[in-house]
CSV table of C-alpha atoms and ligand atoms in Angstrom, one decimal:
chain,number,residue,atom,x,y,z
A,11,MET,CA,0.0,0.0,0.0
A,12,HIS,CA,1.4,3.4,-1.1
A,13,ASN,CA,0.5,6.7,0.5
A,14,TYR,CA,-1.5,9.0,-1.7
A,15,GLU,CA,-2.9,12.5,-1.7
A,16,ILE,CA,-6.4,13.1,-3.1
A,17,ILE,CA,-6.5,16.1,-5.5
A,18,ILE,CA,-10.0,17.6,-6.0
A,19,GLY,CA,-11.3,20.6,-7.9
A,20,LEU,CA,-15.0,21.5,-8.1
A,21,GLU,CA,-17.2,23.1,-10.7
A,22,VAL,CA,-20.3,24.6,-9.3
A,23,HIS,CA,-23.2,25.8,-11.5
A,24,VAL,CA,-25.5,28.2,-9.7
A,25,GLN,CA,-28.8,29.3,-11.2
A,26,LEU,CA,-29.2,33.0,-10.5
A,27,GLN,CA,-32.4,34.2,-9.0
A,28,THR,CA,-33.7,36.5,-11.7
A,29,ARG,CA,-37.3,36.8,-12.8
A,30,SER,CA,-36.4,36.5,-16.4
A,31,LYS,CA,-33.9,34.6,-18.5
A,32,LEU,CA,-30.4,35.8,-19.4
A,33,PHE,CA,-31.0,36.9,-22.9
A,34,CYS,CA,-34.8,37.2,-23.2
A,35,ARG,CA,-37.8,38.1,-21.1
A,36,CYS,CA,-39.2,34.6,-20.5
A,37,SER,CA,-40.0,33.7,-16.9
A,38,THR,CA,-37.6,31.5,-14.9
A,39,GLN,CA,-40.3,30.3,-12.5
A,40,PHE,CA,-39.6,26.6,-11.7
A,41,GLY,CA,-42.3,24.0,-12.1
A,42,ALA,CA,-44.4,25.5,-15.0
A,43,PRO,CA,-45.9,23.1,-17.6
A,44,PRO,CA,-43.2,22.0,-20.1
A,45,ASN,CA,-42.4,24.4,-22.9
A,46,THR,CA,-44.6,27.2,-21.7
A,47,GLN,CA,-41.8,29.6,-20.9
A,48,THR,CA,-40.0,29.9,-24.2
A,49,CYS,CA,-39.7,32.4,-27.0
A,50,PRO,CA,-37.9,32.7,-30.4
A,51,VAL,CA,-34.7,33.9,-28.6
A,52,CYS,CA,-34.2,31.1,-26.1
A,53,ILE,CA,-35.2,28.3,-28.5
A,54,GLY,CA,-32.9,29.8,-31.1
A,55,MET,CA,-35.2,30.7,-34.0
A,56,PRO,CA,-33.4,32.2,-36.9
A,57,GLY,CA,-33.4,36.0,-36.9
A,58,SER,CA,-34.0,36.4,-33.1
A,59,LEU,CA,-31.6,38.6,-31.2
A,60,PRO,CA,-30.5,38.1,-27.6
A,61,VAL,CA,-30.3,41.1,-25.2
A,62,MET,CA,-28.4,40.7,-21.9
A,63,ASN,CA,-30.4,40.8,-18.6
A,64,ARG,CA,-28.6,43.5,-16.5
A,65,GLU,CA,-30.0,42.1,-13.3
A,66,ALA,CA,-28.4,38.7,-14.0
A,67,PHE,CA,-25.1,40.4,-14.6
A,68,GLN,CA,-25.3,42.3,-11.4
A,69,LEU,CA,-26.0,39.1,-9.4
A,70,ALA,CA,-23.0,37.5,-11.0
A,71,LEU,CA,-20.9,40.5,-10.2
A,72,LYS,CA,-22.0,40.5,-6.6
A,73,THR,CA,-21.1,36.8,-6.2
A,74,ALA,CA,-17.7,37.2,-8.0
A,75,VAL,CA,-16.8,40.1,-5.7
A,76,ALA,CA,-17.9,38.1,-2.6
A,77,ILE,CA,-15.6,35.2,-3.6
A,78,ASN,CA,-12.7,37.7,-3.9
A,79,CYS,CA,-12.4,37.5,-7.7
A,80,GLU,CA,-10.6,40.1,-9.8
A,81,ILE,CA,-13.1,41.8,-12.2
A,82,PRO,CA,-11.7,42.7,-15.6
A,83,GLU,CA,-13.0,45.8,-17.1
A,84,PHE,CA,-14.0,44.0,-20.3
A,85,THR,CA,-15.8,40.8,-20.7
A,86,LYS,CA,-17.4,39.2,-23.7
A,87,TRP,CA,-19.8,36.4,-24.8
A,88,ASP,CA,-18.8,33.3,-26.7
A,89,ARG,CA,-20.7,30.5,-28.5
A,90,LYS,CA,-19.9,27.1,-27.2
A,91,GLN,CA,-21.0,24.8,-30.0
A,92,TYR,CA,-22.3,21.4,-29.5
A,93,TYR,CA,-25.4,19.5,-30.5
A,94,TYR,CA,-27.7,18.1,-28.0
A,95,PRO,CA,-31.5,17.7,-28.1
A,96,ASP,CA,-32.0,20.0,-25.1
A,97,LEU,CA,-30.0,22.8,-26.9
A,98,PRO,CA,-32.0,23.7,-30.0
A,99,LYS,CA,-29.6,26.5,-31.0
A,100,ALA,CA,-26.8,23.9,-31.2
A,101,TYR,CA,-24.7,26.4,-29.2
A,102,GLN,CA,-24.7,27.7,-25.7
A,103,ILE,CA,-23.9,31.3,-25.0
A,104,SER,CA,-21.1,31.2,-22.5
A,105,GLN,CA,-17.8,32.9,-21.7
A,106,PHE,CA,-14.5,31.5,-22.9
A,107,ASP,CA,-11.2,33.4,-22.8
A,108,LEU,CA,-12.4,36.6,-21.2
A,109,PRO,CA,-14.6,35.6,-18.3
A,110,MET,CA,-16.3,38.2,-16.2
A,111,SER,CA,-14.2,37.3,-13.1
A,112,GLU,CA,-11.1,35.2,-12.2
A,113,LYS,CA,-8.5,34.5,-9.5
A,114,GLY,CA,-10.6,34.6,-6.4
A,115,TRP,CA,-10.7,32.5,-3.2
A,116,LEU,CA,-12.9,31.2,-0.6
A,117,GLU,CA,-11.8,30.3,2.9
A,118,ILE,CA,-13.0,27.1,4.5
A,119,SER,CA,-12.6,26.0,8.1
A,120,ASP,CA,-13.9,23.2,10.2
A,121,SER,CA,-15.1,24.1,13.7
A,122,LYS,CA,-14.8,20.4,14.6
A,123,GLY,CA,-11.1,20.6,13.7
A,124,GLN,CA,-11.0,17.8,11.1
A,125,PHE,CA,-8.8,20.0,8.8
A,126,GLU,CA,-6.9,23.2,9.0
A,127,THR,CA,-8.5,26.5,7.8
A,128,LYS,CA,-7.5,27.1,4.2
A,129,ARG,CA,-8.1,29.3,1.2
A,130,VAL,CA,-9.4,27.5,-1.8
A,131,ARG,CA,-8.4,29.3,-4.9
A,132,ILE,CA,-11.1,30.0,-7.5
A,133,THR,CA,-9.9,29.9,-11.1
A,134,ARG,CA,-12.8,31.8,-12.5
A,135,ALA,CA,-16.5,32.5,-12.3
A,136,HIS,CA,-18.3,33.1,-15.6
A,137,LEU,CA,-21.9,33.6,-16.7
A,138,GLU,CA,-23.7,31.4,-19.2
A,139,GLU,CA,-27.1,30.3,-20.2
A,140,ASP,CA,-28.6,27.0,-19.0
A,141,ALA,CA,-29.7,24.3,-21.4
A,142,GLY,CA,-33.2,22.6,-21.4
A,143,LYS,CA,-34.0,19.4,-19.7
A,144,SER,CA,-34.4,15.9,-21.3
A,145,MET,CA,-36.9,13.7,-19.6
A,146,HIS,CA,-36.3,10.1,-20.4
A,147,ASP,CA,-39.2,7.7,-20.1
A,148,GLU,CA,-37.9,4.8,-18.2
A,149,ALA,CA,-41.2,2.8,-18.2
A,150,VAL,CA,-40.7,-0.8,-19.4
A,151,GLY,CA,-41.1,-1.2,-23.1
A,152,LYS,CA,-41.0,2.6,-23.7
A,153,ALA,CA,-38.1,4.5,-25.1
A,154,ASP,CA,-39.5,8.0,-25.3
A,155,SER,CA,-37.4,11.0,-24.4
A,156,ARG,CA,-39.1,14.4,-24.1
A,157,ILE,CA,-37.6,17.8,-24.0
A,158,ASP,CA,-38.7,20.7,-21.7
A,159,LEU,CA,-37.1,24.0,-22.8
A,160,ASN,CA,-38.4,26.1,-19.9
A,161,ARG,CA,-34.9,26.1,-18.4
A,162,THR,CA,-33.2,27.0,-21.6
A,163,GLY,CA,-31.6,30.4,-21.2
A,164,THR,CA,-31.8,30.6,-17.4
A,165,PRO,CA,-28.8,32.5,-16.1
A,166,LEU,CA,-26.1,30.2,-14.7
A,167,LEU,CA,-22.9,31.2,-12.9
A,168,GLU,CA,-20.2,28.6,-13.2
A,169,ILE,CA,-17.7,28.8,-10.4
A,170,VAL,CA,-14.5,26.8,-11.0
A,171,SER,CA,-12.1,26.1,-8.2
A,172,GLU,CA,-8.4,25.2,-8.5
A,173,PRO,CA,-7.6,21.6,-7.5
A,174,ASP,CA,-6.9,22.8,-4.0
A,175,LEU,CA,-9.2,20.4,-2.1
A,176,ARG,CA,-7.5,17.5,-0.4
A,177,SER,CA,-10.3,15.3,0.9
A,178,PRO,CA,-14.0,14.6,0.4
A,179,GLU,CA,-14.6,16.3,3.7
A,180,GLU,CA,-12.9,19.5,2.6
A,181,SER,CA,-14.9,19.4,-0.6
A,182,ARG,CA,-18.1,19.2,1.3
A,183,ALA,CA,-17.0,22.1,3.5
A,184,TYR,CA,-16.2,24.2,0.5
A,185,LEU,CA,-19.7,23.6,-1.0
A,186,THR,CA,-21.4,24.3,2.3
A,187,GLU,CA,-19.5,27.6,2.7
A,188,LEU,CA,-20.2,28.6,-0.9
A,189,LYS,CA,-23.9,27.8,-0.6
A,190,LEU,CA,-24.1,29.7,2.7
A,191,LEU,CA,-22.4,32.7,1.0
A,192,LEU,CA,-24.8,32.5,-2.0
A,193,THR,CA,-27.8,32.4,0.4
A,194,TYR,CA,-26.5,35.4,2.4
A,195,LEU,CA,-26.0,37.3,-0.9
A,196,GLY,CA,-29.5,36.4,-2.0
A,197,VAL,CA,-28.3,35.6,-5.5
A,198,SER,CA,-29.7,32.0,-5.7
A,199,ASP,CA,-32.2,29.8,-3.8
A,200,CYS,CA,-29.5,27.0,-4.0
A,201,ASN,CA,-32.2,24.4,-4.2
A,202,MET,CA,-30.4,21.2,-5.3
A,203,GLN,CA,-33.6,19.2,-5.8
A,204,GLU,CA,-34.7,21.8,-8.4
A,205,GLY,CA,-31.2,21.9,-10.0
A,206,SER,CA,-30.5,25.5,-8.8
A,207,LEU,CA,-27.1,24.3,-7.6
A,208,ARG,CA,-25.2,21.6,-9.5
A,209,VAL,CA,-21.8,20.2,-8.8
A,210,ASP,CA,-19.2,18.4,-11.0
A,211,ALA,CA,-16.0,17.2,-9.3
A,212,ASN,CA,-12.6,16.6,-10.8
A,213,ILE,CA,-10.5,14.1,-8.9
A,214,ASN,CA,-7.3,12.2,-9.2
A,215,LEU,CA,-4.6,10.9,-6.8
A,216,HIS,CA,-0.9,11.8,-6.3
A,217,VAL,CA,0.6,8.4,-5.3
A,218,ASP,CA,3.8,8.4,-3.4
A,219,THR,CA,6.1,5.7,-5.1
A,220,PRO,CA,9.8,5.0,-4.7
A,221,ASN,CA,10.3,6.6,-8.1
A,222,GLY,CA,8.5,9.8,-7.1
A,223,ILE,CA,4.9,11.1,-7.2
A,224,VAL,CA,2.7,9.5,-9.8
A,225,ALA,CA,-0.6,11.2,-10.8
A,226,THR,CA,-3.6,9.0,-11.7
A,227,PRO,CA,-5.8,10.0,-14.7
A,228,ILE,CA,-8.3,12.8,-13.9
A,229,VAL,CA,-11.9,11.8,-13.6
A,230,GLU,CA,-14.8,14.2,-13.7
A,231,VAL,CA,-17.7,13.0,-11.6
A,232,LYS,CA,-21.2,14.2,-12.6
A,233,ASN,CA,-24.7,13.7,-11.5
A,234,LEU,CA,-24.1,14.8,-7.9
A,235,ASN,CA,-27.4,15.8,-6.4
A,236,SER,CA,-26.5,16.5,-2.8
A,237,PHE,CA,-23.4,17.4,-0.8
A,238,ARG,CA,-23.6,14.0,0.8
A,239,ALA,CA,-23.5,12.5,-2.7
A,240,VAL,CA,-20.4,14.6,-3.5
A,241,GLU,CA,-18.6,13.3,-0.4
A,242,ARG,CA,-19.6,9.7,-1.0
A,243,ALA,CA,-18.7,9.8,-4.7
A,244,LEU,CA,-15.3,11.3,-4.0
A,245,GLN,CA,-14.6,8.7,-1.3
A,246,PHE,CA,-15.6,5.9,-3.7
A,247,GLU,CA,-13.6,7.4,-6.6
A,248,ALA,CA,-10.4,7.8,-4.6
A,249,LYS,CA,-10.5,4.2,-3.6
A,250,ARG,CA,-11.4,3.0,-7.1
A,251,GLN,CA,-8.6,5.1,-8.7
A,252,TYR,CA,-6.1,3.6,-6.4
A,253,GLU,CA,-7.2,0.1,-7.1
A,254,VAL,CA,-7.1,0.7,-10.9
A,255,TRP,CA,-3.7,2.3,-10.7
A,256,GLU,CA,-2.3,-0.7,-8.6
A,257,GLU,CA,-3.7,-3.1,-11.1
A,258,THR,CA,-2.8,-1.4,-14.4
A,259,GLY,CA,-0.2,1.2,-13.5
A,260,ILE,CA,-1.8,3.6,-15.9
A,261,SER,CA,-1.0,7.2,-14.9
A,262,LYS,CA,-2.1,10.5,-16.2
A,263,ASP,CA,0.7,10.9,-18.8
A,264,LYS,CA,0.7,7.4,-20.1
A,265,PRO,CA,-1.4,6.0,-23.0
A,266,GLY,CA,-4.9,5.5,-21.7
A,267,GLY,CA,-4.4,8.1,-19.0
A,268,HIS,CA,-6.7,10.8,-20.5
A,269,LYS,CA,-9.4,12.5,-18.6
A,270,SER,CA,-12.7,10.6,-18.4
A,271,THR,CA,-16.2,11.3,-17.2
A,272,ARG,CA,-18.1,9.1,-14.7
A,273,GLY,CA,-21.6,9.5,-13.3
A,274,TRP,CA,-22.5,8.9,-9.6
A,275,ASP,CA,-25.2,6.2,-9.1
A,276,ASP,CA,-26.7,7.2,-5.8
A,277,GLN,CA,-28.7,4.0,-5.4
A,278,SER,CA,-25.7,1.6,-5.8
A,279,GLN,CA,-23.2,4.2,-4.4
A,280,VAL,CA,-20.8,3.7,-7.2
A,281,THR,CA,-19.5,5.8,-10.1
A,282,ARG,CA,-19.9,4.5,-13.6
A,283,GLY,CA,-18.1,5.4,-16.9
A,284,GLN,CA,-19.7,7.8,-19.3
A,285,ARG,CA,-18.8,9.4,-22.6
A,286,GLN,CA,-15.3,10.7,-23.2
A,287,LYS,CA,-14.8,14.3,-22.2
A,288,GLU,CA,-14.6,16.8,-25.0
A,289,GLU,CA,-11.6,19.0,-25.3
A,290,SER,CA,-12.4,22.7,-25.3
A,291,SER,CA,-11.2,22.8,-28.9
A,292,ASP,CA,-14.0,20.4,-29.8
A,293,TYR,CA,-16.5,23.2,-28.9
A,294,ARG,CA,-15.1,25.6,-31.5
A,295,TYR,CA,-15.8,28.6,-29.3
A,296,PHE,CA,-16.1,31.9,-31.0
A,297,PRO,CA,-17.3,35.4,-30.0
A,298,ASP,CA,-21.1,35.8,-30.2
A,299,PRO,CA,-21.7,38.3,-33.0
A,300,ASP,CA,-25.2,39.1,-31.7
A,301,LEU,CA,-24.1,40.4,-28.3
A,302,VAL,CA,-22.0,43.4,-27.3
A,303,PRO,CA,-19.2,42.9,-24.8
A,304,VAL,CA,-19.8,44.2,-21.3
A,305,VAL,CA,-17.6,46.9,-19.8
A,306,VAL,CA,-17.4,47.0,-16.0
A,307,LYS,CA,-15.9,50.2,-14.5
A,308,PRO,CA,-13.8,49.9,-11.3
A,309,GLU,CA,-16.3,52.3,-9.6
A,310,GLU,CA,-19.1,49.8,-10.3
A,311,VAL,CA,-17.1,47.0,-8.6
A,312,ASP,CA,-16.5,49.3,-5.6
A,313,GLU,CA,-20.1,50.0,-5.4
A,314,VAL,CA,-21.0,46.3,-5.4
A,315,ARG,CA,-18.4,45.6,-2.8
A,316,SER,CA,-19.7,48.2,-0.4
A,317,SER,CA,-23.2,46.9,-0.8
A,318,LEU,CA,-22.4,43.3,0.1
A,319,GLY,CA,-23.2,43.6,3.8
A,320,GLU,CA,-21.7,41.4,6.5
A,321,LEU,CA,-20.9,37.9,5.0
A,322,PRO,CA,-20.8,34.6,6.9
A,323,ALA,CA,-17.1,34.5,7.7
A,324,ALA,CA,-17.2,38.1,9.1
A,325,LEU,CA,-20.3,37.3,11.1
A,326,ARG,CA,-18.8,34.2,12.7
A,327,GLY,CA,-15.7,36.3,13.6
A,328,ARG,CA,-17.9,39.0,15.1
A,329,LEU,CA,-20.0,36.6,17.2
A,330,GLN,CA,-16.9,35.0,18.6
A,331,ALA,CA,-15.1,38.3,19.3
A,332,THR,CA,-18.1,40.2,20.7
A,333,TYR,CA,-19.8,37.5,22.7
A,334,GLY,CA,-17.1,35.1,23.4
A,335,ILE,CA,-18.9,32.0,22.1
A,336,ASP,CA,-16.8,29.3,20.5
A,337,ALA,CA,-16.3,28.6,16.8
A,338,TYR,CA,-18.7,25.7,16.7
A,339,ASP,CA,-21.6,27.7,18.3
A,340,ALA,CA,-20.9,30.7,16.0
A,341,ASP,CA,-20.9,28.3,13.0
A,342,VAL,CA,-24.3,26.8,14.0
A,343,ILE,CA,-25.9,30.1,14.4
A,344,VAL,CA,-24.5,31.7,11.2
A,345,ASN,CA,-25.5,28.6,9.2
A,346,GLN,CA,-29.1,29.3,10.0
A,347,GLY,CA,-29.1,32.5,8.2
A,348,ARG,CA,-28.9,36.2,8.8
A,349,GLU,CA,-32.3,36.5,10.5
A,350,LEU,CA,-31.3,34.0,13.2
A,351,VAL,CA,-28.1,35.9,13.8
A,352,ASP,CA,-30.1,39.1,14.3
A,353,TYR,CA,-32.3,37.2,16.8
A,354,TYR,CA,-29.3,35.9,18.6
A,355,VAL,CA,-27.7,39.4,18.8
A,356,SER,CA,-30.9,41.0,20.2
A,357,LEU,CA,-31.4,38.2,22.7
A,358,THR,CA,-27.8,38.5,23.9
A,359,GLU,CA,-28.0,42.2,24.2
A,360,LEU,CA,-31.0,41.9,26.4
A,361,ALA,CA,-30.3,38.7,28.3
A,362,GLY,CA,-26.7,39.0,29.4
A,363,ASP,CA,-25.2,35.5,29.2
A,364,PRO,CA,-24.2,34.9,25.5
A,365,LYS,CA,-23.4,31.2,26.1
A,366,ARG,CA,-26.8,30.6,27.7
A,367,ALA,CA,-28.5,32.5,24.8
A,368,SER,CA,-26.6,30.4,22.3
A,369,ASN,CA,-27.6,27.1,24.0
A,370,TRP,CA,-31.3,28.1,24.1
A,371,ILE,CA,-31.2,29.0,20.4
A,372,GLN,CA,-29.5,25.9,19.3
A,373,GLN,CA,-31.6,23.5,21.4
A,374,ASP,CA,-35.1,25.0,22.1
A,375,VAL,CA,-35.6,27.7,19.4
A,376,MET,CA,-34.1,25.7,16.5
A,377,ARG,CA,-36.1,22.6,17.6
A,378,ALA,CA,-39.3,24.5,17.7
A,379,LEU,CA,-38.6,26.1,14.3
A,380,ASN,CA,-37.8,22.7,12.8
A,381,GLU,CA,-40.9,21.0,14.2
A,382,ARG,CA,-43.1,23.8,12.9
A,383,GLN,CA,-41.2,24.2,9.7
A,384,ILE,CA,-41.1,28.0,10.0
A,385,SER,CA,-38.4,30.6,9.9
A,386,ILE,CA,-37.4,32.7,12.8
A,387,LEU,CA,-39.3,35.6,11.3
A,388,ASP,CA,-42.5,33.7,12.0
A,389,PHE,CA,-41.5,32.6,15.5
A,390,SER,CA,-44.0,33.5,18.1
A,391,ILE,CA,-41.5,34.2,20.9
A,392,SER,CA,-39.7,37.5,20.3
A,393,ALA,CA,-36.0,38.0,21.3
A,394,GLY,CA,-37.3,40.3,24.0
A,395,GLY,CA,-39.8,37.7,25.3
A,396,LEU,CA,-37.1,35.0,25.4
A,397,ALA,CA,-34.7,37.4,27.1
A,398,GLU,CA,-37.3,37.9,29.9
A,399,LEU,CA,-37.3,34.1,30.5
A,400,LEU,CA,-33.5,33.8,30.4
A,401,ASN,CA,-33.2,36.7,32.9
A,402,ALA,CA,-35.6,34.9,35.2
A,403,ILE,CA,-33.3,31.9,35.1
A,404,GLU,CA,-30.1,34.0,35.4
A,405,ASN,CA,-31.6,35.7,38.5
A,406,GLY,CA,-32.5,32.4,40.1
A,407,VAL,CA,-36.3,33.0,39.9
A,408,ILE,CA,-36.6,29.6,38.2
A,409,ASP,CA,-34.2,26.9,37.2
A,410,ASN,CA,-33.4,25.8,33.7
A,411,THR,CA,-35.7,22.8,33.8
A,412,ARG,CA,-38.7,24.9,34.8
A,413,GLY,CA,-37.6,27.4,32.2
A,414,LYS,CA,-38.2,24.7,29.5
A,415,ASP,CA,-41.8,24.4,30.8
A,416,VAL,CA,-42.2,28.2,30.6
A,417,PHE,CA,-40.8,28.2,27.1
A,418,MET,CA,-43.3,25.6,25.9
A,419,GLU,CA,-46.1,27.5,27.5
A,420,MET,CA,-45.0,30.7,25.8
A,421,LEU,CA,-44.8,28.9,22.5
A,422,ASP,CA,-48.2,27.4,22.8
A,423,SER,CA,-50.1,30.4,24.2
A,424,GLY,CA,-48.0,33.3,22.7
A,425,SER,CA,-47.9,34.9,26.1
A,426,SER,CA,-45.1,36.7,27.9
A,427,ALA,CA,-42.6,34.9,30.2
A,428,ALA,CA,-44.3,36.5,33.3
A,429,LYS,CA,-47.8,35.4,32.2
A,430,ALA,CA,-46.6,31.9,31.4
A,431,MET,CA,-44.8,31.6,34.8
A,432,ASN,CA,-48.0,32.8,36.4
A,433,LYS,CA,-50.1,30.3,34.6
A,434,LEU,CA,-47.8,27.5,35.6
A,435,GLY,CA,-47.9,28.6,39.2
A,436,ILE,CA,-44.3,29.5,39.2
A,437,GLU,CA,-43.2,32.0,41.8
A,438,ARG,CA,-40.0,32.9,43.5
A,439,VAL,CA,-39.5,30.8,46.6
A,440,ASP,CA,-38.5,32.8,49.6
A,441,ALA,CA,-34.9,32.1,50.6
A,442,SER,CA,-35.8,31.2,54.2
A,443,ALA,CA,-38.4,28.8,53.0
A,444,VAL,CA,-35.8,27.0,50.9
A,445,THR,CA,-33.4,26.8,53.9
A,446,ASN,CA,-36.2,25.5,56.1
A,447,LEU,CA,-37.1,22.8,53.6
A,448,CYS,CA,-33.5,21.8,53.3
A,449,LYS,CA,-33.1,21.5,57.1
A,450,GLU,CA,-36.2,19.2,57.2
A,451,LEU,CA,-34.8,17.0,54.5
A,452,VAL,CA,-31.3,16.8,55.9
A,453,ASP,CA,-32.6,16.0,59.4
A,454,GLY,CA,-34.9,13.3,58.0
A,455,SER,CA,-32.3,11.5,55.9
A,456,PRO,CA,-29.4,10.3,58.1
A,457,LYS,CA,-28.4,7.6,55.5
A,458,ILE,CA,-27.9,10.2,52.8
A,459,VAL,CA,-26.1,12.5,55.2
A,460,ALA,CA,-23.7,9.7,56.1
A,461,ASP,CA,-23.2,8.9,52.4
A,462,VAL,CA,-22.4,12.5,51.6
A,463,LYS,CA,-20.0,12.7,54.6
A,464,ALA,CA,-18.3,9.6,53.3
A,465,GLY,CA,-17.5,11.4,50.1
A,466,ASN,CA,-20.4,10.4,47.9
A,467,GLN,CA,-21.6,13.8,46.7
A,468,LYS,CA,-24.0,12.2,44.2
A,469,ALA,CA,-26.2,11.0,47.1
A,470,ILE,CA,-27.4,14.6,47.4
A,471,GLY,CA,-29.5,14.1,44.2
A,472,ALA,CA,-32.1,12.2,46.2
A,473,LEU,CA,-32.6,15.3,48.5
A,474,ILE,CA,-33.0,17.5,45.5
A,475,GLY,CA,-35.6,15.2,44.1
A,476,GLN,CA,-37.5,15.3,47.3
A,477,ALA,CA,-37.3,19.1,47.5
A,478,LYS,CA,-38.6,19.4,43.9
A,479,ARG,CA,-41.6,17.2,44.8
A,480,SER,CA,-42.3,19.2,47.9
A,481,ASN,CA,-42.1,22.5,46.0
A,482,PRO,CA,-41.6,22.5,42.2
A,483,ASN,CA,-40.5,26.1,42.3
A,484,VAL,CA,-37.3,25.6,44.2
A,485,ASN,CA,-34.0,26.0,42.4
A,486,PRO,CA,-32.1,22.7,42.5
A,487,ASN,CA,-28.8,24.5,42.6
A,488,ASP,CA,-29.9,26.3,45.7
A,489,VAL,CA,-31.0,23.1,47.3
A,490,ARG,CA,-27.7,21.4,46.5
A,491,ARG,CA,-25.7,24.2,47.9
A,492,ILE,CA,-27.7,24.7,51.1
A,493,CYS,CA,-27.9,20.9,51.9
A,494,LEU,CA,-24.2,20.5,51.4
A,495,ASP,CA,-23.5,23.4,53.7
A,496,LEU,CA,-25.8,22.0,56.3
A,497,ILE,CA,-24.3,18.5,56.1
A,498,GLU,CA,-20.8,20.0,56.4
A,499,GLN,CA,-21.8,21.8,59.6
A,500,MET,CA,-23.2,18.6,61.2
B,628,ZN,ZN1,-37.2,33.2,-24.1
């Protein structure tokens, strides 16, 4: 067994969230009946002329700036020519040698510490039009294929990374971070089921041999419909490539070492060979004579940059620096979206303890949101309302466990913390009443006292249970502290 390094680069196609297509005014709404959102431009009728959708270009620009790309002042459109039934023009309008952006990067980190924080270089991000969709009838005895051209011409941003990723886990982290960024920017809904975000992965191995590093042939893996599928497919492919290399010795620069394409079969969890990959010369790119090039002035780029708002990486840093929560907690909160971050910030400003606020959000609030399938914007407990509850816990009016009951009551009835506590009969227990209760319990439990005196601190739990049964409003921490004090004095 030789050591090897996994070399991965990702191509991500993102559908931009515009109302109309890239070069015509047809709607981009998903789910319409087939072929109802088409016009002479997007189905390529002779004599029709494309006109660029400014909004699409702006969204692409926003994304390119957010992934730290350089934005050239001049960019143009090219025809990428190939024949396919879902491409009636027989060419796709794309960008070849002068893309709208290049040389960017995206930083990935792992709050669980599985890999080091790193910058993944981005080769380029360019704008192009999407193709239509082929629907293959797989019913037995039928061999029909139908074409839906509604998707034809939808704006697509292709983001190509350098082969900087070194593991399936890093690849998943890159995709997760990119998707989060796109969501914060509001440029795409990133819905993978609807094909708004599609991933192709390029992978090969650098095998450490006594004669030096040997690179295995590059494989492009397609048909990856979830981040989990990307991770699994890359794990499978790394293992497969190593086995093939051991068996055949074929490397990238030997005969038979050309790049190939494989598709991921999610049911069988394997990759399978597909057609040979075209070289870019096969596409015979040439500048589209129907479209004018786009000029982007540096002032425009500056304007876009200043309008980006606070992005996920910066937000995570701010939550950690301002509130002292750890990387993992900041990660969880930021991953839920900007609205939840705002909720957390308001809560913490009002309720003091940032760690407690973060725990309540991650456990109780997020669970309630998931169960109800709603966003924080529709959540019935405001940050102020929850702060009231957390302050009652902080001040020892109620303990955390009773707090959960209050939370559920607030959730169900929509009332304030004070009202909910009232309804549940929760009131502050007088300090002397707690002391008296503890005295009674200690006096009546010689066995427990002996156990605690013998060093078994856990025995105190039984007294806390009795105290709670006698008065559900007592704070268990108070009971523990007072009982231990009393026993010590005995
Ligand atoms: Zn159209």
